[in-house]
């Protein structure tokens, strides 16, 4: 599909019907943009040249997707309770965590050549090697959600129902850092360009920053009901995030200056966000991908 809406720095490309649910996305080793279709039980690829979309059936409820160290894309299958893997040519396989009915959600390439993922329903964090060997550790709090590798060589995750950010070493030692704001319900997290971790507070309408020694700063958004969801580091040295509640994409500098960009609809439900081809792209659950130009 090549239909698009052009609104200044924001362009939207239709990639599915409204029921398919584009949810998260990542740049693949082939230079294409890969994204999950959470309600279609599929992973799709958007060609970097002509924009053609190829859909690959996978397991039930593919959610967050990340590039692996083995040149494949790895993703969580939230409803199938499995971890999926797909190569650039569409070869699909999946692996079962040790704990059943775990609700895998976040996934990231770890510092140790393996993929790390959260099991949100059972308060655990898992590790899977590229050949499918799985280990698990207790999460440092309730409902671990997004996960990323920190600059300190540890795994950092949001603890959505613990109202905290968690740190887990590669040997399974966990620490929780409670957030100052009650009911913040953190979701997205990413390593920033400043040596800290940045995260979203979907329940409080704030963006948070935590240093590797646990010092937390929170930045309130102008719209408390924006419901910031996913966050990523951009090519411009700032952090970019989706505002699920307001249908916008936000940008915050490392010193806390916030700007935002409107999408075509306030109900477009932006979820995942990632850098691709020098711009920021986000998945709109209503059936499109949005591309936001980075301004000079």
PDB file of C-alpha atoms in Angstrom:
ATOM      1  CA  UNK A   1       0.000   0.000   0.000  1.00  0.00           C
ATOM      2  CA  UNK A   2       1.336   3.435  -0.921  1.00  0.00           C
ATOM      3  CA  UNK A   3      -1.476   5.781   0.128  1.00  0.00           C
ATOM      4  CA  UNK A   4      -0.210   8.541   2.368  1.00  0.00           C
ATOM      5  CA  UNK A   5      -1.252  11.750   4.090  1.00  0.00           C
ATOM      6  CA  UNK A   6       1.285  14.590   3.914  1.00  0.00           C
ATOM      7  CA  UNK A   7       1.056  17.224   6.673  1.00  0.00           C
ATOM      8  CA  UNK A   8       4.305  19.166   6.842  1.00  0.00           C
ATOM      9  CA  UNK A   9       6.909  17.188   8.757  1.00  0.00           C
ATOM     10  CA  UNK A  10       4.443  14.314   9.307  1.00  0.00           C
ATOM     11  CA  UNK A  11       3.496  11.842   6.565  1.00  0.00           C
ATOM     12  CA  UNK A  12       1.222   8.865   7.118  1.00  0.00           C
ATOM     13  CA  UNK A  13       1.285   5.688   5.044  1.00  0.00           C
ATOM     14  CA  UNK A  14      -1.576   3.205   5.054  1.00  0.00           C
ATOM     15  CA  UNK A  15      -0.159  -0.295   5.608  1.00  0.00           C
ATOM     16  CA  UNK A  16      -3.182  -2.323   6.720  1.00  0.00           C
ATOM     17  CA  UNK A  17      -6.880  -2.157   7.378  1.00  0.00           C
ATOM     18  CA  UNK A  18      -8.005  -0.543  10.615  1.00  0.00           C
ATOM     19  CA  UNK A  19      -8.590  -3.912  12.298  1.00  0.00           C
ATOM     20  CA  UNK A  20      -5.038  -5.271  11.830  1.00  0.00           C
ATOM     21  CA  UNK A  21      -3.486  -3.073  14.499  1.00  0.00           C
ATOM     22  CA  UNK A  22       0.071  -1.950  13.636  1.00  0.00           C
ATOM     23  CA  UNK A  23       1.642  -1.884  17.091  1.00  0.00           C
ATOM     24  CA  UNK A  24       5.466  -1.751  17.186  1.00  0.00           C
ATOM     25  CA  UNK A  25       8.235  -1.420  14.633  1.00  0.00           C
ATOM     26  CA  UNK A  26      11.983  -1.758  14.097  1.00  0.00           C
ATOM     27  CA  UNK A  27      14.467  -1.333  11.293  1.00  0.00           C
ATOM     28  CA  UNK A  28      15.646  -4.674   9.967  1.00  0.00           C
ATOM     29  CA  UNK A  29      19.130  -5.708   8.833  1.00  0.00           C
ATOM     30  CA  UNK A  30      17.845  -5.416   5.262  1.00  0.00           C
ATOM     31  CA  UNK A  31      17.143  -1.691   5.636  1.00  0.00           C
ATOM     32  CA  UNK A  32      13.381  -2.261   5.617  1.00  0.00           C
ATOM     33  CA  UNK A  33      10.907  -1.262   8.286  1.00  0.00           C
ATOM     34  CA  UNK A  34       9.364  -4.249  10.064  1.00  0.00           C
ATOM     35  CA  UNK A  35       6.253  -3.963  12.210  1.00  0.00           C
ATOM     36  CA  UNK A  36       3.818  -6.123  14.126  1.00  0.00           C
ATOM     37  CA  UNK A  37       0.117  -6.450  13.293  1.00  0.00           C
ATOM     38  CA  UNK A  38      -1.133  -7.403  16.722  1.00  0.00           C
ATOM     39  CA  UNK A  39      -4.732  -8.215  15.707  1.00  0.00           C
ATOM     40  CA  UNK A  40      -3.804  -9.900  12.402  1.00  0.00           C
ATOM     41  CA  UNK A  41      -1.307 -12.335  14.017  1.00  0.00           C
ATOM     42  CA  UNK A  42       1.318 -11.221  11.541  1.00  0.00           C
ATOM     43  CA  UNK A  43       4.607  -9.381  11.122  1.00  0.00           C
ATOM     44  CA  UNK A  44       4.944  -7.113   8.081  1.00  0.00           C
ATOM     45  CA  UNK A  45       7.795  -5.585   6.117  1.00  0.00           C
ATOM     46  CA  UNK A  46       7.670  -2.207   4.351  1.00  0.00           C
ATOM     47  CA  UNK A  47      10.140  -2.009   1.483  1.00  0.00           C
ATOM     48  CA  UNK A  48      12.487   1.005   1.786  1.00  0.00           C
ATOM     49  CA  UNK A  49      12.312   1.618  -1.954  1.00  0.00           C
ATOM     50  CA  UNK A  50       8.771   1.368  -3.241  1.00  0.00           C
ATOM     51  CA  UNK A  51       6.939   1.114   0.095  1.00  0.00           C
ATOM     52  CA  UNK A  52       5.446  -2.272  -0.770  1.00  0.00           C
ATOM     53  CA  UNK A  53       4.165  -4.148   2.286  1.00  0.00           C
ATOM     54  CA  UNK A  54       4.689  -7.897   2.673  1.00  0.00           C
ATOM     55  CA  UNK A  55       2.756  -9.663   5.431  1.00  0.00           C
ATOM     56  CA  UNK A  56       4.053 -12.800   7.178  1.00  0.00           C
ATOM     57  CA  UNK A  57       1.688 -14.858   9.389  1.00  0.00           C
ATOM     58  CA  UNK A  58       3.152 -15.638  12.833  1.00  0.00           C
ATOM     59  CA  UNK A  59       1.796 -16.592  16.270  1.00  0.00           C
ATOM     60  CA  UNK A  60      -1.083 -15.074  18.209  1.00  0.00           C
ATOM     61  CA  UNK A  61      -0.728 -11.428  19.256  1.00  0.00           C
ATOM     62  CA  UNK A  62       2.699 -10.268  18.036  1.00  0.00           C
ATOM     63  CA  UNK A  63       3.472  -7.152  20.045  1.00  0.00           C
ATOM     64  CA  UNK A  64       6.946  -5.600  20.473  1.00  0.00           C
ATOM     65  CA  UNK A  65       9.657  -6.251  17.860  1.00  0.00           C
ATOM     66  CA  UNK A  66      13.435  -5.714  17.957  1.00  0.00           C
ATOM     67  CA  UNK A  67      16.431  -6.440  15.786  1.00  0.00           C
ATOM     68  CA  UNK A  68      18.533  -9.320  17.069  1.00  0.00           C
ATOM     69  CA  UNK A  69      22.299  -9.883  17.040  1.00  0.00           C
ATOM     70  CA  UNK A  70      21.832 -12.703  14.512  1.00  0.00           C
ATOM     71  CA  UNK A  71      20.432 -10.567  11.675  1.00  0.00           C
ATOM     72  CA  UNK A  72      16.833 -11.595  12.387  1.00  0.00           C
ATOM     73  CA  UNK A  73      13.874  -9.780  13.932  1.00  0.00           C
ATOM     74  CA  UNK A  74      12.631 -11.004  17.307  1.00  0.00           C
ATOM     75  CA  UNK A  75       9.220 -10.255  18.775  1.00  0.00           C
ATOM     76  CA  UNK A  76       6.907 -11.141  21.613  1.00  0.00           C
ATOM     77  CA  UNK A  77       3.706 -13.078  20.965  1.00  0.00           C
ATOM     78  CA  UNK A  78       1.596 -11.806  23.828  1.00  0.00           C
ATOM     79  CA  UNK A  79      -1.430 -14.048  23.383  1.00  0.00           C
ATOM     80  CA  UNK A  80       0.491 -17.126  22.227  1.00  0.00           C
ATOM     81  CA  UNK A  81       2.902 -16.737  25.180  1.00  0.00           C
ATOM     82  CA  UNK A  82       5.906 -17.328  22.924  1.00  0.00           C
ATOM     83  CA  UNK A  83       8.926 -15.487  21.546  1.00  0.00           C
ATOM     84  CA  UNK A  84       8.976 -15.244  17.756  1.00  0.00           C
ATOM     85  CA  UNK A  85      11.870 -14.909  15.325  1.00  0.00           C
ATOM     86  CA  UNK A  86      11.697 -14.024  11.635  1.00  0.00           C
ATOM     87  CA  UNK A  87      14.516 -13.680   9.140  1.00  0.00           C
ATOM     88  CA  UNK A  88      14.680 -11.006   6.445  1.00  0.00           C
ATOM     89  CA  UNK A  89      13.431 -13.540   3.903  1.00  0.00           C
ATOM     90  CA  UNK A  90      10.412 -14.464   6.044  1.00  0.00           C
ATOM     91  CA  UNK A  91      11.535 -17.696   7.744  1.00  0.00           C
ATOM     92  CA  UNK A  92       9.576 -17.854  11.033  1.00  0.00           C
ATOM     93  CA  UNK A  93      10.130 -19.846  14.215  1.00  0.00           C
ATOM     94  CA  UNK A  94       9.142 -19.414  17.866  1.00  0.00           C
ATOM     95  CA  UNK A  95      10.249 -20.430  21.351  1.00  0.00           C
ATOM     96  CA  UNK A  96       8.329 -21.064  24.554  1.00  0.00           C
ATOM     97  CA  UNK A  97       9.361 -19.366  27.815  1.00  0.00           C
ATOM     98  CA  UNK A  98       9.797 -21.630  30.826  1.00  0.00           C
ATOM     99  CA  UNK A  99       6.837 -20.134  32.706  1.00  0.00           C
ATOM    100  CA  UNK A 100       3.498 -20.759  30.957  1.00  0.00           C
ATOM    101  CA  UNK A 101       0.903 -18.049  30.324  1.00  0.00           C
ATOM    102  CA  UNK A 102       3.529 -15.377  30.946  1.00  0.00           C
ATOM    103  CA  UNK A 103       2.242 -12.655  28.636  1.00  0.00           C
ATOM    104  CA  UNK A 104       5.541 -11.677  26.976  1.00  0.00           C
ATOM    105  CA  UNK A 105       5.559  -7.984  26.074  1.00  0.00           C
ATOM    106  CA  UNK A 106       8.877  -6.113  25.852  1.00  0.00           C
ATOM    107  CA  UNK A 107      11.964  -7.415  24.056  1.00  0.00           C
ATOM    108  CA  UNK A 108      15.464  -6.108  23.386  1.00  0.00           C
ATOM    109  CA  UNK A 109      18.892  -7.252  22.270  1.00  0.00           C
ATOM    110  CA  UNK A 110      20.965  -7.696  25.409  1.00  0.00           C
ATOM    111  CA  UNK A 111      24.625  -6.872  26.050  1.00  0.00           C
ATOM    112  CA  UNK A 112      25.471 -10.587  26.046  1.00  0.00           C
ATOM    113  CA  UNK A 113      24.462 -11.621  22.518  1.00  0.00           C
ATOM    114  CA  UNK A 114      21.019 -12.875  23.595  1.00  0.00           C
ATOM    115  CA  UNK A 115      17.504 -11.442  23.486  1.00  0.00           C
ATOM    116  CA  UNK A 116      15.851 -10.374  26.744  1.00  0.00           C
ATOM    117  CA  UNK A 117      12.105 -10.135  27.227  1.00  0.00           C
ATOM    118  CA  UNK A 118       9.525  -9.403  29.908  1.00  0.00           C
ATOM    119  CA  UNK A 119       6.822 -11.787  31.082  1.00  0.00           C
ATOM    120  CA  UNK A 120       4.339  -9.200  32.298  1.00  0.00           C
ATOM    121  CA  UNK A 121       1.677 -11.555  33.654  1.00  0.00           C
ATOM    122  CA  UNK A 122       4.022 -13.548  35.899  1.00  0.00           C
ATOM    123  CA  UNK A 123       6.520 -10.854  36.987  1.00  0.00           C
ATOM    124  CA  UNK A 124       9.534 -12.432  35.338  1.00  0.00           C
ATOM    125  CA  UNK A 125      12.244 -11.469  32.850  1.00  0.00           C
ATOM    126  CA  UNK A 126      13.489 -14.003  30.310  1.00  0.00           C
ATOM    127  CA  UNK A 127      16.575 -14.502  28.178  1.00  0.00           C
ATOM    128  CA  UNK A 128      16.695 -16.471  24.925  1.00  0.00           C
ATOM    129  CA  UNK A 129      19.849 -17.245  22.996  1.00  0.00           C
ATOM    130  CA  UNK A 130      19.858 -17.074  19.211  1.00  0.00           C
ATOM    131  CA  UNK A 131      19.616 -20.883  19.125  1.00  0.00           C
ATOM    132  CA  UNK A 132      16.555 -20.894  21.380  1.00  0.00           C
ATOM    133  CA  UNK A 133      17.856 -21.709  24.881  1.00  0.00           C
ATOM    134  CA  UNK A 134      15.690 -19.951  27.471  1.00  0.00           C
ATOM    135  CA  UNK A 135      16.392 -18.907  31.058  1.00  0.00           C
ATOM    136  CA  UNK A 136      14.281 -16.767  33.386  1.00  0.00           C
ATOM    137  CA  UNK A 137      14.709 -14.553  36.433  1.00  0.00           C
ATOM    138  CA  UNK A 138      12.296 -12.889  38.862  1.00  0.00           C
ATOM    139  CA  UNK A 139      11.546  -9.308  37.849  1.00  0.00           C
ATOM    140  CA  UNK A 140      12.363  -6.707  40.525  1.00  0.00           C
ATOM    141  CA  UNK A 141       8.690  -5.698  40.674  1.00  0.00           C
ATOM    142  CA  UNK A 142       5.173  -6.162  39.330  1.00  0.00           C
ATOM    143  CA  UNK A 143       4.194  -6.243  35.655  1.00  0.00           C
ATOM    144  CA  UNK A 144       7.490  -5.704  33.852  1.00  0.00           C
ATOM    145  CA  UNK A 145       6.665  -4.053  30.539  1.00  0.00           C
ATOM    146  CA  UNK A 146       9.197  -2.522  28.129  1.00  0.00           C
ATOM    147  CA  UNK A 147      12.875  -3.459  28.422  1.00  0.00           C
ATOM    148  CA  UNK A 148      16.127  -2.050  27.064  1.00  0.00           C
ATOM    149  CA  UNK A 149      19.879  -2.437  27.481  1.00  0.00           C
ATOM    150  CA  UNK A 150      21.439   0.324  29.549  1.00  0.00           C
ATOM    151  CA  UNK A 151      24.845   1.980  29.139  1.00  0.00           C
ATOM    152  CA  UNK A 152      25.994   0.115  32.248  1.00  0.00           C
ATOM    153  CA  UNK A 153      25.630  -3.333  30.664  1.00  0.00           C
ATOM    154  CA  UNK A 154      22.466  -4.162  32.613  1.00  0.00           C
ATOM    155  CA  UNK A 155      18.858  -4.607  31.481  1.00  0.00           C
ATOM    156  CA  UNK A 156      16.409  -1.875  32.463  1.00  0.00           C
ATOM    157  CA  UNK A 157      12.636  -2.329  32.434  1.00  0.00           C
ATOM    158  CA  UNK A 158       9.527  -0.466  33.457  1.00  0.00           C
ATOM    159  CA  UNK A 159       7.552  -2.017  36.306  1.00  0.00           C
ATOM    160  CA  UNK A 160       4.091  -0.832  35.345  1.00  0.00           C
ATOM    161  CA  UNK A 161       2.151  -2.039  38.390  1.00  0.00           C
ATOM    162  CA  UNK A 162       5.031  -1.513  40.823  1.00  0.00           C
ATOM    163  CA  UNK A 163       5.254   2.175  39.860  1.00  0.00           C
ATOM    164  CA  UNK A 164       8.995   1.809  39.469  1.00  0.00           C
ATOM    165  CA  UNK A 165      11.844   1.281  37.043  1.00  0.00           C
ATOM    166  CA  UNK A 166      13.799  -1.953  37.402  1.00  0.00           C
ATOM    167  CA  UNK A 167      17.410  -2.884  36.744  1.00  0.00           C
ATOM    168  CA  UNK A 168      18.511  -6.478  36.170  1.00  0.00           C
ATOM    169  CA  UNK A 169      22.079  -7.656  35.755  1.00  0.00           C
ATOM    170  CA  UNK A 170      22.813 -10.402  33.244  1.00  0.00           C
ATOM    171  CA  UNK A 171      23.166 -12.851  36.137  1.00  0.00           C
ATOM    172  CA  UNK A 172      19.665 -12.037  37.386  1.00  0.00           C
ATOM    173  CA  UNK A 173      20.231  -9.606  40.258  1.00  0.00           C
ATOM    174  CA  UNK A 174      17.342  -7.126  40.320  1.00  0.00           C
ATOM    175  CA  UNK A 175      16.832  -3.659  41.818  1.00  0.00           C
ATOM    176  CA  UNK A 176      13.696  -1.495  41.755  1.00  0.00           C
ATOM    177  CA  UNK A 177      13.684   2.309  41.806  1.00  0.00           C
ATOM    178  CA  UNK A 178      10.279   3.690  42.912  1.00  0.00           C
ATOM    179  CA  UNK A 179       8.945   6.692  41.014  1.00  0.00           C
ATOM    180  CA  UNK A 180       8.171   9.965  42.815  1.00  0.00           C
ATOM    181  CA  UNK A 181       4.705  10.276  41.222  1.00  0.00           C
ATOM    182  CA  UNK A 182       1.997   7.888  42.369  1.00  0.00           C
ATOM    183  CA  UNK A 183       0.061   6.075  39.664  1.00  0.00           C
ATOM    184  CA  UNK A 184       2.667   6.872  36.986  1.00  0.00           C
ATOM    185  CA  UNK A 185       2.316   3.377  35.441  1.00  0.00           C
ATOM    186  CA  UNK A 186       5.542   3.476  33.362  1.00  0.00           C
ATOM    187  CA  UNK A 187       5.550   1.650  30.015  1.00  0.00           C
ATOM    188  CA  UNK A 188       8.201   2.580  27.419  1.00  0.00           C
ATOM    189  CA  UNK A 189      11.911   2.819  28.170  1.00  0.00           C
ATOM    190  CA  UNK A 190      15.051   3.464  26.132  1.00  0.00           C
ATOM    191  CA  UNK A 191      18.712   4.320  26.579  1.00  0.00           C
ATOM    192  CA  UNK A 192      19.273   8.031  25.975  1.00  0.00           C
ATOM    193  CA  UNK A 193      22.191   9.843  24.342  1.00  0.00           C
ATOM    194  CA  UNK A 194      23.159  11.306  27.730  1.00  0.00           C
ATOM    195  CA  UNK A 195      24.090   8.065  29.491  1.00  0.00           C
ATOM    196  CA  UNK A 196      20.714   7.827  31.281  1.00  0.00           C
ATOM    197  CA  UNK A 197      17.510   5.855  30.708  1.00  0.00           C
ATOM    198  CA  UNK A 198      14.335   7.622  29.586  1.00  0.00           C
ATOM    199  CA  UNK A 199      10.823   6.287  30.140  1.00  0.00           C
ATOM    200  CA  UNK A 200       7.151   7.169  29.719  1.00  0.00           C
ATOM    201  CA  UNK A 201       4.608   7.544  32.508  1.00  0.00           C
ATOM    202  CA  UNK A 202       1.352   6.652  30.805  1.00  0.00           C
ATOM    203  CA  UNK A 203      -0.689   7.151  33.972  1.00  0.00           C
ATOM    204  CA  UNK A 204       0.737  10.561  34.898  1.00  0.00           C
ATOM    205  CA  UNK A 205       1.355  12.213  31.525  1.00  0.00           C
ATOM    206  CA  UNK A 206       5.085  12.596  32.162  1.00  0.00           C
ATOM    207  CA  UNK A 207       8.423  11.642  30.677  1.00  0.00           C
ATOM    208  CA  UNK A 208      10.970  10.305  33.155  1.00  0.00           C
ATOM    209  CA  UNK A 209      14.754  10.104  33.233  1.00  0.00           C
ATOM    210  CA  UNK A 210      16.780   7.819  35.500  1.00  0.00           C
ATOM    211  CA  UNK A 211      20.542   7.711  35.817  1.00  0.00           C
ATOM    212  CA  UNK A 212      22.353   4.399  36.180  1.00  0.00           C
ATOM    213  CA  UNK A 213      22.740   5.095  39.901  1.00  0.00           C
ATOM    214  CA  UNK A 214      18.980   5.604  40.313  1.00  0.00           C
ATOM    215  CA  UNK A 215      18.456   9.395  40.355  1.00  0.00           C
ATOM    216  CA  UNK A 216      15.044  10.183  38.825  1.00  0.00           C
ATOM    217  CA  UNK A 217      13.772  13.349  37.137  1.00  0.00           C
ATOM    218  CA  UNK A 218      10.233  13.735  35.787  1.00  0.00           C
ATOM    219  CA  UNK A 219       9.024  16.144  33.101  1.00  0.00           C
ATOM    220  CA  UNK A 220       5.260  16.815  32.935  1.00  0.00           C
ATOM    221  CA  UNK A 221       3.647  17.142  29.505  1.00  0.00           C
ATOM    222  CA  UNK A 222       1.304  20.032  28.724  1.00  0.00           C
ATOM    223  CA  UNK A 223      -1.575  17.557  28.357  1.00  0.00           C
ATOM    224  CA  UNK A 224      -1.821  15.355  31.479  1.00  0.00           C
ATOM    225  CA  UNK A 225      -4.086  12.985  29.537  1.00  0.00           C
ATOM    226  CA  UNK A 226      -1.599  12.466  26.658  1.00  0.00           C
ATOM    227  CA  UNK A 227      -0.821   8.931  27.863  1.00  0.00           C
ATOM    228  CA  UNK A 228       2.775   8.685  26.587  1.00  0.00           C
ATOM    229  CA  UNK A 229       3.454   5.095  25.583  1.00  0.00           C
ATOM    230  CA  UNK A 230       6.690   4.244  23.723  1.00  0.00           C
ATOM    231  CA  UNK A 231       9.965   6.169  23.620  1.00  0.00           C
ATOM    232  CA  UNK A 232      13.161   5.989  21.559  1.00  0.00           C
ATOM    233  CA  UNK A 233      16.343   7.972  20.999  1.00  0.00           C
ATOM    234  CA  UNK A 234      16.285   9.997  17.790  1.00  0.00           C
ATOM    235  CA  UNK A 235      19.075  10.851  15.354  1.00  0.00           C
ATOM    236  CA  UNK A 236      19.018  14.458  16.608  1.00  0.00           C
ATOM    237  CA  UNK A 237      20.182  13.789  20.174  1.00  0.00           C
ATOM    238  CA  UNK A 238      16.639  14.062  21.584  1.00  0.00           C
ATOM    239  CA  UNK A 239      14.097  11.503  22.809  1.00  0.00           C
ATOM    240  CA  UNK A 240      10.905  10.875  20.830  1.00  0.00           C
ATOM    241  CA  UNK A 241       7.712   9.365  22.206  1.00  0.00           C
ATOM    242  CA  UNK A 242       4.147   8.530  21.224  1.00  0.00           C
ATOM    243  CA  UNK A 243       1.155  10.156  22.902  1.00  0.00           C
ATOM    244  CA  UNK A 244      -1.443   7.426  22.712  1.00  0.00           C
ATOM    245  CA  UNK A 245      -4.184   9.490  24.358  1.00  0.00           C
ATOM    246  CA  UNK A 246      -3.867  12.609  22.209  1.00  0.00           C
ATOM    247  CA  UNK A 247      -2.821  11.286  18.794  1.00  0.00           C
ATOM    248  CA  UNK A 248       0.495  13.100  18.768  1.00  0.00           C
ATOM    249  CA  UNK A 249       4.227  12.361  18.649  1.00  0.00           C
ATOM    250  CA  UNK A 250       6.384  14.187  21.191  1.00  0.00           C
ATOM    251  CA  UNK A 251      10.042  15.182  21.367  1.00  0.00           C
ATOM    252  CA  UNK A 252      11.996  16.000  24.515  1.00  0.00           C
ATOM    253  CA  UNK A 253      15.554  17.283  24.659  1.00  0.00           C
ATOM    254  CA  UNK A 254      17.937  16.001  27.303  1.00  0.00           C
ATOM    255  CA  UNK A 255      17.420  19.265  29.223  1.00  0.00           C
ATOM    256  CA  UNK A 256      13.643  18.771  29.281  1.00  0.00           C
ATOM    257  CA  UNK A 257      12.303  20.972  26.459  1.00  0.00           C
ATOM    258  CA  UNK A 258       9.186  19.366  24.966  1.00  0.00           C
ATOM    259  CA  UNK A 259       7.582  19.842  21.537  1.00  0.00           C
ATOM    260  CA  UNK A 260       4.997  17.693  19.779  1.00  0.00           C
ATOM    261  CA  UNK A 261       3.545  16.943  16.357  1.00  0.00           C
ATOM    262  CA  UNK A 262      -0.101  16.277  15.586  1.00  0.00           C
ATOM    263  CA  UNK A 263      -1.073  13.185  13.623  1.00  0.00           C
ATOM    264  CA  UNK A 264      -4.000  13.192  11.198  1.00  0.00           C
ATOM    265  CA  UNK A 265      -6.472  11.983  13.839  1.00  0.00           C
ATOM    266  CA  UNK A 266      -6.612  12.394  17.599  1.00  0.00           C
ATOM    267  CA  UNK A 267      -7.826   8.776  17.808  1.00  0.00           C
ATOM    268  CA  UNK A 268      -5.017   7.311  15.642  1.00  0.00           C
ATOM    269  CA  UNK A 269      -3.640   5.377  18.671  1.00  0.00           C
ATOM    270  CA  UNK A 270       0.136   5.734  18.157  1.00  0.00           C
ATOM    271  CA  UNK A 271       2.059   2.997  19.944  1.00  0.00           C
ATOM    272  CA  UNK A 272       5.584   1.937  18.961  1.00  0.00           C
ATOM    273  CA  UNK A 273       8.204   4.379  17.688  1.00  0.00           C
ATOM    274  CA  UNK A 274      11.621   3.827  16.091  1.00  0.00           C
ATOM    275  CA  UNK A 275      14.276   5.592  14.051  1.00  0.00           C
ATOM    276  CA  UNK A 276      14.406   4.576  10.390  1.00  0.00           C
ATOM    277  CA  UNK A 277      15.997   6.203   7.366  1.00  0.00           C
ATOM    278  CA  UNK A 278      16.959   9.371   9.246  1.00  0.00           C
ATOM    279  CA  UNK A 279      13.416  10.006  10.513  1.00  0.00           C
ATOM    280  CA  UNK A 280      11.126   8.823  13.295  1.00  0.00           C
ATOM    281  CA  UNK A 281       8.403   6.332  12.456  1.00  0.00           C
ATOM    282  CA  UNK A 282       5.523   5.299  14.668  1.00  0.00           C
ATOM    283  CA  UNK A 283       2.842   2.635  14.376  1.00  0.00           C
ATOM    284  CA  UNK A 284      -0.766   3.813  14.418  1.00  0.00           C
ATOM    285  CA  UNK A 285      -3.143   1.087  15.501  1.00  0.00           C
ATOM    286  CA  UNK A 286      -5.760   2.483  13.107  1.00  0.00           C
ATOM    287  CA  UNK A 287      -3.794   1.043  10.161  1.00  0.00           C
ATOM    288  CA  UNK A 288      -0.944   3.393   9.245  1.00  0.00           C
ATOM    289  CA  UNK A 289       2.693   4.184   9.857  1.00  0.00           C
ATOM    290  CA  UNK A 290       3.622   7.831  10.450  1.00  0.00           C
ATOM    291  CA  UNK A 291       6.962   9.309   9.412  1.00  0.00           C
ATOM    292  CA  UNK A 292       8.143  12.433  11.229  1.00  0.00           C
ATOM    293  CA  UNK A 293      10.972  14.425   9.700  1.00  0.00           C
ATOM    294  CA  UNK A 294      13.721  15.481  12.081  1.00  0.00           C
ATOM    295  CA  UNK A 295      13.957  19.244  11.797  1.00  0.00           C
ATOM    296  CA  UNK A 296      17.430  20.814  11.392  1.00  0.00           C
TER     297      UNK A 296
END
